[in-house]
Each structure stands twice: as structure tokens, then as C-alpha cells.
Amino acid sequence: MHPKTDIILYGGGGHCMSVIDVIEATGQYRIAGIVDIKAKVGQKVSGYEIIGSDEDIARLAQTYKTWCVTIGQIKGAAKRMESYRLFKNLGLQLPSIISPLSYVSKNAVVMESTVVMHHVLINAGAQVGVNCIINTKALLEHEVRVGHHCHISTSAVLNGQVTVGDECFIGSRAVVKNGITIHNNVIAGAGAVVLNEVAAGQTVAGNPAKIITV
Ligand SMILES: CC(C)(COP(=O)(O)OP(=O)(O)OC[C@H]1O[C@@H](n2cnc3c(N)ncnc32)[C@H](O)[C@@H]1OP(=O)(O)O)[C@@H](O)C(=O)NCCC(=O)NCCS
């Protein structure tokens, strides 16, 4: 049996709690601690201590070489992206974390720093970029392309050959018709039924999904 790798989690909120479950289920890592805001240092998340804040990152990075971005992402991807870039610049490892309760085809690609939560299904020919959240029960059908820094929420369905650009948020239970392209920086609301191409930067919602002003 391989020894477990020490891992530090960055962001100690609700998403972190869910990721902890996934990390524990992999059996591959020992969670060495969590980094969050200074006021939360000493508190625990699912039994793991918040051991530092941003000012401790450089010091912790001397000892711990494997990190995971556990900040959530609803509207903007900026915070998760900044963290990813910071950790890359520090030469840290950001492995993809794949729940053993998910199914990822051997003919699919999941890039680093992406977490695939419980009961996700990623089918043949699909590709997921770096630093994404593929949340609980999402379905990515054959040949789907998801860019970098995206959050595909709980129970979202991306049908065959859908393309999602970078920094997108696809809401819970959204359904995207096969073959549709969603460009960069798009937000699709919970339950959106996306039947047409979505231009960069738009927010869409409803069935059929239409541009909404938020
Ligand atoms: C799309 C979304 C991001 C917009 O949030 P917001 O900026 O706070 O927008 P508001 O709530 O002010 O809504 C603006 C308008 O769009 C409508 N709207 C918002 N979300 C909608 C949705 N999912 N479906 C249909 N209409 C929606 C609102 O009713 C409102 O309409 P009005 O102007 O006629 O009153 C949000 O509503 C949403 O769907 N978030 C996703 C939640 C989710 O999936 N979480 C998963 C976490 S894993």
C-alpha cells in the first residue's frame, strides 16, 4: 500500500466540507490542514483544523507540496483562478481529485486541480480542463468539452458534444442540449434548459433558457 500524501486545502467553507468527503473516500491523502481567513484559524471543518491564513501560505508551502483549491464558485471564477495561479507559481502540486463513487471513462481526460465529486458520470471522449468543480451527480456525456475554472453544479446534464468555455458556471439541474456551445464566462441558472449557443459573458436561465439581466 502506498503511503498517503499530505494535502492542504485552501478555503474552509461548505464546498470544502464536500471535498473532504471525496478526499477521504479516495484513501490517497492525509489532510494536513486547511487555510482560510485569519479569524477562523483554530476552528475545525469536518474535524480538520484551519491551520493558517494567506500570510502562512509561503511558509506552509515549504513543508506541504500538494494542495487543493476548496473555495466554492457560484458567480465568478476569479477567486479559484487566482488561488490556482498562486499555487502553480509556488511550484505546488494540484492533483485532480476523483471520487471513487464517480465513473470517469478511461477515454476521458480530467486535468489537474479539478475535483470530480460523488456520483458524477463522465463519459467516453469527454475532456475537463484545470481547476474545475464537477459537482455531485453531474453528467458529462460523450465528447463533452469543459474549459478551465468551471463549476458544473449538482445534477447538471451536459449532453453529447456540448462545449463549455472557460470560467463558466452551469447551475444545478441545468440541461444543455447535445452539440451546443457555451462560450467563456457564462452563467447558466439552476434548472436552465439551454437549447441554443450562448455568447461569452451572458447569464441565461429558464426553460427554454433566455438571457436574463442580473
Ligand atoms: C442565475 C443566478 C446566478 C442569478 O442570481 P442573481 O444574480 O442573484 O439574480 P436574481 O435572483 O436577482 O434574479 C434575476 C432575475 O432572474 C430570475 N432568475 C434567477 N435565477 C433563475 C433561474 N435559475 N431560473 C429562472 N429564472 C431565474 C429571477 O426570478 C429574477 O427575475 P425578475 O427580474 O423577473 O425578478 C441564480 O438565480 C442561480 O440560478 N444560481 C444557481 C444556483 C445553483 O445552481 N447552485 C448550485 C450550487 S452547487
PDB file of C-alpha atoms and ligand atoms in Angstrom:
ATOM      1  CA  MET A   1       0.000   0.000   0.000  1.00  0.00           C
ATOM      2  CA  HIS A   2       1.308   3.475  -0.903  1.00  0.00           C
ATOM      3  CA  PRO A   3       1.764   5.932   1.974  1.00  0.00           C
ATOM      4  CA  LYS A   4      -0.777   8.741   1.957  1.00  0.00           C
ATOM      5  CA  THR A   5       0.253  12.114   0.540  1.00  0.00           C
ATOM      6  CA  ASP A   6      -0.153  15.149   2.798  1.00  0.00           C
ATOM      7  CA  ILE A   7      -2.562  17.671   1.297  1.00  0.00           C
ATOM      8  CA  ILE A   8      -3.538  21.222   2.315  1.00  0.00           C
ATOM      9  CA  LEU A   9      -6.997  22.534   1.473  1.00  0.00           C
ATOM     10  CA  TYR A  10      -7.444  26.183   0.537  1.00  0.00           C
ATOM     11  CA  GLY A  11     -10.872  27.527   1.584  1.00  0.00           C
ATOM     12  CA  GLY A  12     -12.795  26.151   4.557  1.00  0.00           C
ATOM     13  CA  GLY A  13     -16.458  26.712   3.649  1.00  0.00           C
ATOM     14  CA  GLY A  14     -19.293  24.434   2.566  1.00  0.00           C
ATOM     15  CA  HIS A  15     -17.626  23.262  -0.635  1.00  0.00           C
ATOM     16  CA  CYS A  16     -14.590  22.293   1.420  1.00  0.00           C
ATOM     17  CA  MET A  17     -16.770  20.017   3.569  1.00  0.00           C
ATOM     18  CA  SER A  18     -17.971  18.180   0.473  1.00  0.00           C
ATOM     19  CA  VAL A  19     -14.447  17.889  -0.956  1.00  0.00           C
ATOM     20  CA  ILE A  20     -13.181  16.483   2.353  1.00  0.00           C
ATOM     21  CA  ASP A  21     -15.662  13.619   1.959  1.00  0.00           C
ATOM     22  CA  VAL A  22     -14.343  12.925  -1.521  1.00  0.00           C
ATOM     23  CA  ILE A  23     -10.688  13.135  -0.461  1.00  0.00           C
ATOM     24  CA  GLU A  24     -11.310  10.769   2.444  1.00  0.00           C
ATOM     25  CA  ALA A  25     -13.087   8.349   0.119  1.00  0.00           C
ATOM     26  CA  THR A  26     -10.077   8.221  -2.233  1.00  0.00           C
ATOM     27  CA  GLY A  27      -7.910   6.951   0.620  1.00  0.00           C
ATOM     28  CA  GLN A  28      -4.917   8.607  -1.086  1.00  0.00           C
ATOM     29  CA  TYR A  29      -4.344  11.668   1.083  1.00  0.00           C
ATOM     30  CA  ARG A  30      -3.823  12.748   4.670  1.00  0.00           C
ATOM     31  CA  ILE A  31      -5.460  16.148   5.128  1.00  0.00           C
ATOM     32  CA  ALA A  32      -2.739  18.109   6.940  1.00  0.00           C
ATOM     33  CA  GLY A  33      -4.879  21.204   7.454  1.00  0.00           C
ATOM     34  CA  ILE A  34      -6.956  23.969   5.925  1.00  0.00           C
ATOM     35  CA  VAL A  35      -6.059  27.561   5.053  1.00  0.00           C
ATOM     36  CA  ASP A  36      -8.806  30.184   5.429  1.00  0.00           C
ATOM     37  CA  ILE A  37      -9.166  33.713   6.816  1.00  0.00           C
ATOM     38  CA  LYS A  38      -7.215  34.663   9.922  1.00  0.00           C
ATOM     39  CA  ALA A  39     -10.330  34.926  12.113  1.00  0.00           C
ATOM     40  CA  LYS A  40     -11.081  31.225  11.507  1.00  0.00           C
ATOM     41  CA  VAL A  41      -7.644  29.866  12.424  1.00  0.00           C
ATOM     42  CA  GLY A  42      -8.052  27.171  15.089  1.00  0.00           C
ATOM     43  CA  GLN A  43     -11.603  26.275  14.003  1.00  0.00           C
ATOM     44  CA  LYS A  44     -12.315  22.871  12.506  1.00  0.00           C
ATOM     45  CA  VAL A  45     -14.077  21.718   9.340  1.00  0.00           C
ATOM     46  CA  SER A  46     -15.206  18.084   9.446  1.00  0.00           C
ATOM     47  CA  GLY A  47     -12.589  17.507  12.135  1.00  0.00           C
ATOM     48  CA  TYR A  48      -9.667  19.110  10.238  1.00  0.00           C
ATOM     49  CA  GLU A  49      -8.075  22.239  11.660  1.00  0.00           C
ATOM     50  CA  ILE A  50      -7.742  25.603   9.940  1.00  0.00           C
ATOM     51  CA  ILE A  51      -4.004  25.944  10.444  1.00  0.00           C
ATOM     52  CA  GLY A  52      -3.297  29.241   8.734  1.00  0.00           C
ATOM     53  CA  SER A  53      -4.356  32.146   6.565  1.00  0.00           C
ATOM     54  CA  ASP A  54      -2.980  33.740   3.392  1.00  0.00           C
ATOM     55  CA  GLU A  55       0.069  35.062   5.214  1.00  0.00           C
ATOM     56  CA  ASP A  56       1.088  31.487   6.079  1.00  0.00           C
ATOM     57  CA  ILE A  57       0.900  30.131   2.522  1.00  0.00           C
ATOM     58  CA  ALA A  58       4.591  30.633   1.676  1.00  0.00           C
ATOM     59  CA  ARG A  59       5.694  29.006   4.941  1.00  0.00           C
ATOM     60  CA  LEU A  60       3.296  26.045   4.624  1.00  0.00           C
ATOM     61  CA  ALA A  61       4.354  25.589   1.005  1.00  0.00           C
ATOM     62  CA  GLN A  62       7.892  24.800   2.238  1.00  0.00           C
ATOM     63  CA  THR A  63       6.604  21.689   4.013  1.00  0.00           C
ATOM     64  CA  TYR A  64       3.480  20.740   2.086  1.00  0.00           C
ATOM     65  CA  LYS A  65       3.799  20.326  -1.672  1.00  0.00           C
ATOM     66  CA  THR A  66       0.297  19.084  -2.512  1.00  0.00           C
ATOM     67  CA  TRP A  67      -2.632  21.484  -2.295  1.00  0.00           C
ATOM     68  CA  CYS A  68      -6.305  21.530  -3.288  1.00  0.00           C
ATOM     69  CA  VAL A  69      -8.431  24.614  -4.003  1.00  0.00           C
ATOM     70  CA  THR A  70     -11.604  24.092  -1.948  1.00  0.00           C
ATOM     71  CA  ILE A  71     -13.195  27.527  -2.412  1.00  0.00           C
ATOM     72  CA  GLY A  72     -16.677  27.286  -3.947  1.00  0.00           C
ATOM     73  CA  GLN A  73     -17.715  29.071  -7.152  1.00  0.00           C
ATOM     74  CA  ILE A  74     -21.150  30.428  -7.917  1.00  0.00           C
ATOM     75  CA  LYS A  75     -20.921  33.593  -9.977  1.00  0.00           C
ATOM     76  CA  GLY A  76     -17.287  34.414 -10.669  1.00  0.00           C
ATOM     77  CA  ALA A  77     -14.312  32.114 -11.111  1.00  0.00           C
ATOM     78  CA  ALA A  78     -11.797  34.819 -10.091  1.00  0.00           C
ATOM     79  CA  LYS A  79     -11.004  33.601  -6.580  1.00  0.00           C
ATOM     80  CA  ARG A  80     -10.459  29.983  -7.570  1.00  0.00           C
ATOM     81  CA  MET A  81      -8.398  31.074 -10.573  1.00  0.00           C
ATOM     82  CA  GLU A  82      -6.159  33.391  -8.533  1.00  0.00           C
ATOM     83  CA  SER A  83      -5.524  30.649  -5.997  1.00  0.00           C
ATOM     84  CA  TYR A  84      -4.700  28.119  -8.701  1.00  0.00           C
ATOM     85  CA  ARG A  85      -2.206  30.505 -10.308  1.00  0.00           C
ATOM     86  CA  LEU A  86      -0.613  31.406  -6.988  1.00  0.00           C
ATOM     87  CA  PHE A  87      -0.074  27.745  -6.090  1.00  0.00           C
ATOM     88  CA  LYS A  88       1.283  26.942  -9.554  1.00  0.00           C
ATOM     89  CA  ASN A  89       3.743  29.843  -9.238  1.00  0.00           C
ATOM     90  CA  LEU A  90       4.879  28.384  -5.915  1.00  0.00           C
ATOM     91  CA  GLY A  91       5.611  25.100  -7.720  1.00  0.00           C
ATOM     92  CA  LEU A  92       2.945  23.178  -5.782  1.00  0.00           C
ATOM     93  CA  GLN A  93       1.169  20.024  -6.947  1.00  0.00           C
ATOM     94  CA  LEU A  94      -2.578  20.375  -7.553  1.00  0.00           C
ATOM     95  CA  PRO A  95      -3.800  16.875  -8.345  1.00  0.00           C
ATOM     96  CA  SER A  96      -7.195  16.106  -9.791  1.00  0.00           C
ATOM     97  CA  ILE A  97      -9.332  14.501  -7.096  1.00  0.00           C
ATOM     98  CA  ILE A  98     -11.706  11.858  -8.394  1.00  0.00           C
ATOM     99  CA  SER A  99     -14.375  10.316  -6.183  1.00  0.00           C
ATOM    100  CA  PRO A 100     -14.267   6.520  -6.217  1.00  0.00           C
ATOM    101  CA  LEU A 101     -18.067   6.768  -6.330  1.00  0.00           C
ATOM    102  CA  SER A 102     -17.932   8.543  -9.707  1.00  0.00           C
ATOM    103  CA  TYR A 103     -17.440   6.973 -13.118  1.00  0.00           C
ATOM    104  CA  VAL A 104     -14.823   8.527 -15.384  1.00  0.00           C
ATOM    105  CA  SER A 105     -14.360   6.736 -18.702  1.00  0.00           C
ATOM    106  CA  LYS A 106     -10.835   5.552 -19.419  1.00  0.00           C
ATOM    107  CA  ASN A 107     -11.258   7.517 -22.649  1.00  0.00           C
ATOM    108  CA  ALA A 108     -11.993  10.790 -20.858  1.00  0.00           C
ATOM    109  CA  VAL A 109      -9.480  13.376 -19.637  1.00  0.00           C
ATOM    110  CA  VAL A 110      -9.707  15.277 -16.362  1.00  0.00           C
ATOM    111  CA  MET A 111      -6.983  17.888 -15.846  1.00  0.00           C
ATOM    112  CA  GLU A 112      -5.174  18.916 -12.657  1.00  0.00           C
ATOM    113  CA  SER A 113      -6.823  20.705  -9.761  1.00  0.00           C
ATOM    114  CA  THR A 114     -10.254  19.531 -10.879  1.00  0.00           C
ATOM    115  CA  VAL A 115     -12.444  17.737  -8.378  1.00  0.00           C
ATOM    116  CA  VAL A 116     -14.943  15.135  -9.522  1.00  0.00           C
ATOM    117  CA  MET A 117     -17.487  14.651  -6.755  1.00  0.00           C
ATOM    118  CA  HIS A 118     -19.547  11.611  -5.793  1.00  0.00           C
ATOM    119  CA  HIS A 119     -21.869  10.051  -8.382  1.00  0.00           C
ATOM    120  CA  VAL A 120     -20.580  12.095 -11.308  1.00  0.00           C
ATOM    121  CA  LEU A 121     -20.531  10.341 -14.667  1.00  0.00           C
ATOM    122  CA  ILE A 122     -18.003  11.455 -17.289  1.00  0.00           C
ATOM    123  CA  ASN A 123     -18.393   9.504 -20.471  1.00  0.00           C
ATOM    124  CA  ALA A 124     -16.061   8.487 -23.291  1.00  0.00           C
ATOM    125  CA  GLY A 125     -14.204  11.204 -25.178  1.00  0.00           C
ATOM    126  CA  ALA A 126     -15.039  13.920 -22.646  1.00  0.00           C
ATOM    127  CA  GLN A 127     -12.396  16.404 -21.541  1.00  0.00           C
ATOM    128  CA  VAL A 128     -12.430  18.638 -18.460  1.00  0.00           C
ATOM    129  CA  GLY A 129      -9.911  21.476 -18.046  1.00  0.00           C
ATOM    130  CA  VAL A 130      -7.949  22.563 -14.998  1.00  0.00           C
ATOM    131  CA  ASN A 131      -9.332  23.686 -11.656  1.00  0.00           C
ATOM    132  CA  CYS A 132     -12.981  22.801 -12.250  1.00  0.00           C
ATOM    133  CA  ILE A 133     -15.640  21.572  -9.868  1.00  0.00           C
ATOM    134  CA  ILE A 134     -17.674  18.754 -11.375  1.00  0.00           C
ATOM    135  CA  ASN A 135     -20.238  18.580  -8.651  1.00  0.00           C
ATOM    136  CA  THR A 136     -22.247  15.734  -7.188  1.00  0.00           C
ATOM    137  CA  LYS A 137     -24.370  13.774  -9.708  1.00  0.00           C
ATOM    138  CA  ALA A 138     -23.385  15.851 -12.761  1.00  0.00           C
ATOM    139  CA  LEU A 139     -23.459  14.017 -16.095  1.00  0.00           C
ATOM    140  CA  LEU A 140     -20.966  14.833 -18.865  1.00  0.00           C
ATOM    141  CA  GLU A 141     -21.875  12.788 -21.898  1.00  0.00           C
ATOM    142  CA  HIS A 142     -19.661  11.588 -24.742  1.00  0.00           C
ATOM    143  CA  GLU A 143     -17.164  14.088 -26.185  1.00  0.00           C
ATOM    144  CA  VAL A 144     -18.201  16.952 -23.928  1.00  0.00           C
ATOM    145  CA  ARG A 145     -15.548  19.658 -23.581  1.00  0.00           C
ATOM    146  CA  VAL A 146     -15.398  21.726 -20.405  1.00  0.00           C
ATOM    147  CA  GLY A 147     -12.792  24.522 -20.290  1.00  0.00           C
ATOM    148  CA  HIS A 148     -10.731  25.693 -17.336  1.00  0.00           C
ATOM    149  CA  HIS A 149     -12.011  27.051 -13.988  1.00  0.00           C
ATOM    150  CA  CYS A 150     -15.646  25.970 -14.478  1.00  0.00           C
ATOM    151  CA  HIS A 151     -18.217  24.782 -11.973  1.00  0.00           C
ATOM    152  CA  ILE A 152     -20.675  22.227 -13.324  1.00  0.00           C
ATOM    153  CA  SER A 153     -23.171  22.080 -10.461  1.00  0.00           C
ATOM    154  CA  THR A 154     -25.074  19.293  -8.864  1.00  0.00           C
ATOM    155  CA  SER A 155     -27.109  17.126 -11.260  1.00  0.00           C
ATOM    156  CA  ALA A 156     -26.341  19.316 -14.301  1.00  0.00           C
ATOM    157  CA  VAL A 157     -26.529  17.446 -17.595  1.00  0.00           C
ATOM    158  CA  LEU A 158     -24.178  18.272 -20.464  1.00  0.00           C
ATOM    159  CA  ASN A 159     -25.320  16.123 -23.358  1.00  0.00           C
ATOM    160  CA  GLY A 160     -23.123  14.673 -26.101  1.00  0.00           C
ATOM    161  CA  GLN A 161     -20.584  17.011 -27.754  1.00  0.00           C
ATOM    162  CA  VAL A 162     -21.521  20.043 -25.682  1.00  0.00           C
ATOM    163  CA  THR A 163     -18.696  22.575 -25.349  1.00  0.00           C
ATOM    164  CA  VAL A 164     -18.403  24.809 -22.298  1.00  0.00           C
ATOM    165  CA  GLY A 165     -15.773  27.580 -22.366  1.00  0.00           C
ATOM    166  CA  ASP A 166     -13.531  28.774 -19.546  1.00  0.00           C
ATOM    167  CA  GLU A 167     -14.749  30.246 -16.244  1.00  0.00           C
ATOM    168  CA  CYS A 168     -18.364  29.158 -16.640  1.00  0.00           C
ATOM    169  CA  PHE A 169     -20.933  28.265 -14.016  1.00  0.00           C
ATOM    170  CA  ILE A 170     -23.629  25.765 -15.001  1.00  0.00           C
ATOM    171  CA  GLY A 171     -26.314  25.706 -12.323  1.00  0.00           C
ATOM    172  CA  SER A 172     -27.851  22.804 -10.519  1.00  0.00           C
ATOM    173  CA  ARG A 173     -30.072  20.602 -12.727  1.00  0.00           C
ATOM    174  CA  ALA A 174     -29.366  22.680 -15.840  1.00  0.00           C
ATOM    175  CA  VAL A 175     -29.650  20.677 -19.057  1.00  0.00           C
ATOM    176  CA  VAL A 176     -27.648  21.563 -22.155  1.00  0.00           C
ATOM    177  CA  LYS A 177     -28.808  20.148 -25.481  1.00  0.00           C
ATOM    178  CA  ASN A 178     -26.355  17.961 -27.366  1.00  0.00           C
ATOM    179  CA  GLY A 179     -23.844  19.752 -29.564  1.00  0.00           C
ATOM    180  CA  ILE A 180     -24.436  23.239 -28.087  1.00  0.00           C
ATOM    181  CA  THR A 181     -21.532  25.622 -27.422  1.00  0.00           C
ATOM    182  CA  ILE A 182     -21.457  27.775 -24.312  1.00  0.00           C
ATOM    183  CA  HIS A 183     -18.701  30.386 -24.592  1.00  0.00           C
ATOM    184  CA  ASN A 184     -16.425  31.756 -21.835  1.00  0.00           C
ATOM    185  CA  ASN A 185     -17.672  33.374 -18.623  1.00  0.00           C
ATOM    186  CA  VAL A 186     -21.257  32.224 -18.936  1.00  0.00           C
ATOM    187  CA  ILE A 187     -23.620  31.672 -16.007  1.00  0.00           C
ATOM    188  CA  ALA A 188     -26.496  29.245 -16.590  1.00  0.00           C
ATOM    189  CA  GLY A 189     -29.021  29.411 -13.749  1.00  0.00           C
ATOM    190  CA  ALA A 190     -30.309  26.453 -11.806  1.00  0.00           C
ATOM    191  CA  GLY A 191     -32.677  24.409 -13.956  1.00  0.00           C
ATOM    192  CA  ALA A 192     -31.852  26.236 -17.196  1.00  0.00           C
ATOM    193  CA  VAL A 193     -32.654  24.273 -20.348  1.00  0.00           C
ATOM    194  CA  VAL A 194     -30.054  25.504 -22.807  1.00  0.00           C
ATOM    195  CA  LEU A 195     -31.115  24.831 -26.401  1.00  0.00           C
ATOM    196  CA  ASN A 196     -29.013  27.423 -28.261  1.00  0.00           C
ATOM    197  CA  GLU A 197     -25.427  28.690 -28.339  1.00  0.00           C
ATOM    198  CA  VAL A 198     -24.660  31.133 -25.501  1.00  0.00           C
ATOM    199  CA  ALA A 199     -22.337  34.082 -26.192  1.00  0.00           C
ATOM    200  CA  ALA A 200     -19.460  34.929 -23.851  1.00  0.00           C
ATOM    201  CA  GLY A 201     -20.335  36.736 -20.643  1.00  0.00           C
ATOM    202  CA  GLN A 202     -24.096  36.108 -20.741  1.00  0.00           C
ATOM    203  CA  THR A 203     -26.289  34.897 -17.893  1.00  0.00           C
ATOM    204  CA  VAL A 204     -29.095  32.616 -19.027  1.00  0.00           C
ATOM    205  CA  ALA A 205     -31.936  30.959 -17.147  1.00  0.00           C
ATOM    206  CA  GLY A 206     -35.318  29.324 -17.623  1.00  0.00           C
ATOM    207  CA  ASN A 207     -36.851  26.764 -19.974  1.00  0.00           C
ATOM    208  CA  PRO A 208     -36.029  27.395 -22.737  1.00  0.00           C
ATOM    209  CA  ALA A 209     -33.031  29.353 -21.411  1.00  0.00           C
ATOM    210  CA  LYS A 210     -33.018  33.053 -22.234  1.00  0.00           C
ATOM    211  CA  ILE A 211     -30.627  35.863 -21.368  1.00  0.00           C
ATOM    212  CA  ILE A 212     -31.537  37.395 -18.022  1.00  0.00           C
ATOM    213  CA  THR A 213     -30.363  40.655 -16.503  1.00  0.00           C
ATOM    214  CA  VAL A 214     -28.925  40.201 -13.043  1.00  0.00           C
TER     215      VAL A 214
HETATM  216  C1  LIG B   1     -28.844  32.687 -12.230  1.00  0.00           C
HETATM  217  C2  LIG B   1     -28.453  33.150 -10.833  1.00  0.00           C
HETATM  218  C3  LIG B   1     -26.939  33.012 -10.634  1.00  0.00           C
HETATM  219  C4  LIG B   1     -28.872  34.616 -10.730  1.00  0.00           C
HETATM  220  O1  LIG B   1     -28.724  35.048  -9.433  1.00  0.00           O
HETATM  221  P1  LIG B   1     -28.897  36.613  -9.061  1.00  0.00           P
HETATM  222  O2  LIG B   1     -27.841  37.396  -9.754  1.00  0.00           O
HETATM  223  O3  LIG B   1     -28.955  36.691  -7.588  1.00  0.00           O
HETATM  224  O4  LIG B   1     -30.241  37.005  -9.778  1.00  0.00           O
HETATM  225  P2  LIG B   1     -31.686  37.273  -9.167  1.00  0.00           P
HETATM  226  O5  LIG B   1     -32.040  36.256  -8.142  1.00  0.00           O
HETATM  227  O6  LIG B   1     -31.725  38.721  -8.800  1.00  0.00           O
HETATM  228  O7  LIG B   1     -32.610  37.016 -10.434  1.00  0.00           O
HETATM  229  C5  LIG B   1     -32.725  37.912 -11.512  1.00  0.00           C
HETATM  230  C6  LIG B   1     -33.953  37.521 -12.312  1.00  0.00           C
HETATM  231  O8  LIG B   1     -33.732  36.248 -12.954  1.00  0.00           O
HETATM  232  C7  LIG B   1     -34.665  35.265 -12.480  1.00  0.00           C
HETATM  233  N1  LIG B   1     -33.926  34.018 -12.227  1.00  0.00           N
HETATM  234  C8  LIG B   1     -32.826  33.887 -11.451  1.00  0.00           C
HETATM  235  N2  LIG B   1     -32.410  32.625 -11.451  1.00  0.00           N
HETATM  236  C9  LIG B   1     -33.255  31.925 -12.220  1.00  0.00           C
HETATM  237  C10 LIG B   1     -33.324  30.573 -12.571  1.00  0.00           C
HETATM  238  N3  LIG B   1     -32.403  29.686 -12.148  1.00  0.00           N
HETATM  239  N4  LIG B   1     -34.308  30.186 -13.411  1.00  0.00           N
HETATM  240  C11 LIG B   1     -35.237  31.080 -13.844  1.00  0.00           C
HETATM  241  N5  LIG B   1     -35.210  32.392 -13.540  1.00  0.00           N
HETATM  242  C12 LIG B   1     -34.230  32.808 -12.729  1.00  0.00           C
HETATM  243  C13 LIG B   1     -35.237  35.838 -11.195  1.00  0.00           C
HETATM  244  O9  LIG B   1     -36.539  35.358 -10.951  1.00  0.00           O
HETATM  245  C14 LIG B   1     -35.210  37.322 -11.470  1.00  0.00           C
HETATM  246  O10 LIG B   1     -36.308  37.635 -12.295  1.00  0.00           O
HETATM  247  P3  LIG B   1     -37.081  39.067 -12.154  1.00  0.00           P
HETATM  248  O11 LIG B   1     -36.041  40.098 -12.515  1.00  0.00           O
HETATM  249  O12 LIG B   1     -38.201  38.939 -13.121  1.00  0.00           O
HETATM  250  O13 LIG B   1     -37.492  39.154 -10.728  1.00  0.00           O
HETATM  251  C15 LIG B   1     -29.153  32.317  -9.697  1.00  0.00           C
HETATM  252  O14 LIG B   1     -30.520  32.606  -9.582  1.00  0.00           O
HETATM  253  C16 LIG B   1     -28.984  30.815  -9.889  1.00  0.00           C
HETATM  254  O15 LIG B   1     -29.728  30.127 -10.592  1.00  0.00           O
HETATM  255  N6  LIG B   1     -27.947  30.293  -9.231  1.00  0.00           N
HETATM  256  C17 LIG B   1     -27.582  28.925  -9.319  1.00  0.00           C
HETATM  257  C18 LIG B   1     -27.812  28.185  -8.021  1.00  0.00           C
HETATM  258  C19 LIG B   1     -27.190  26.833  -8.106  1.00  0.00           C
HETATM  259  O16 LIG B   1     -27.368  26.090  -9.077  1.00  0.00           O
HETATM  260  N7  LIG B   1     -26.395  26.487  -7.121  1.00  0.00           N
HETATM  261  C20 LIG B   1     -25.686  25.236  -7.171  1.00  0.00           C
HETATM  262  C21 LIG B   1     -24.627  25.175  -6.143  1.00  0.00           C
HETATM  263  S1  LIG B   1     -23.836  23.580  -6.248  1.00  0.00           S
END
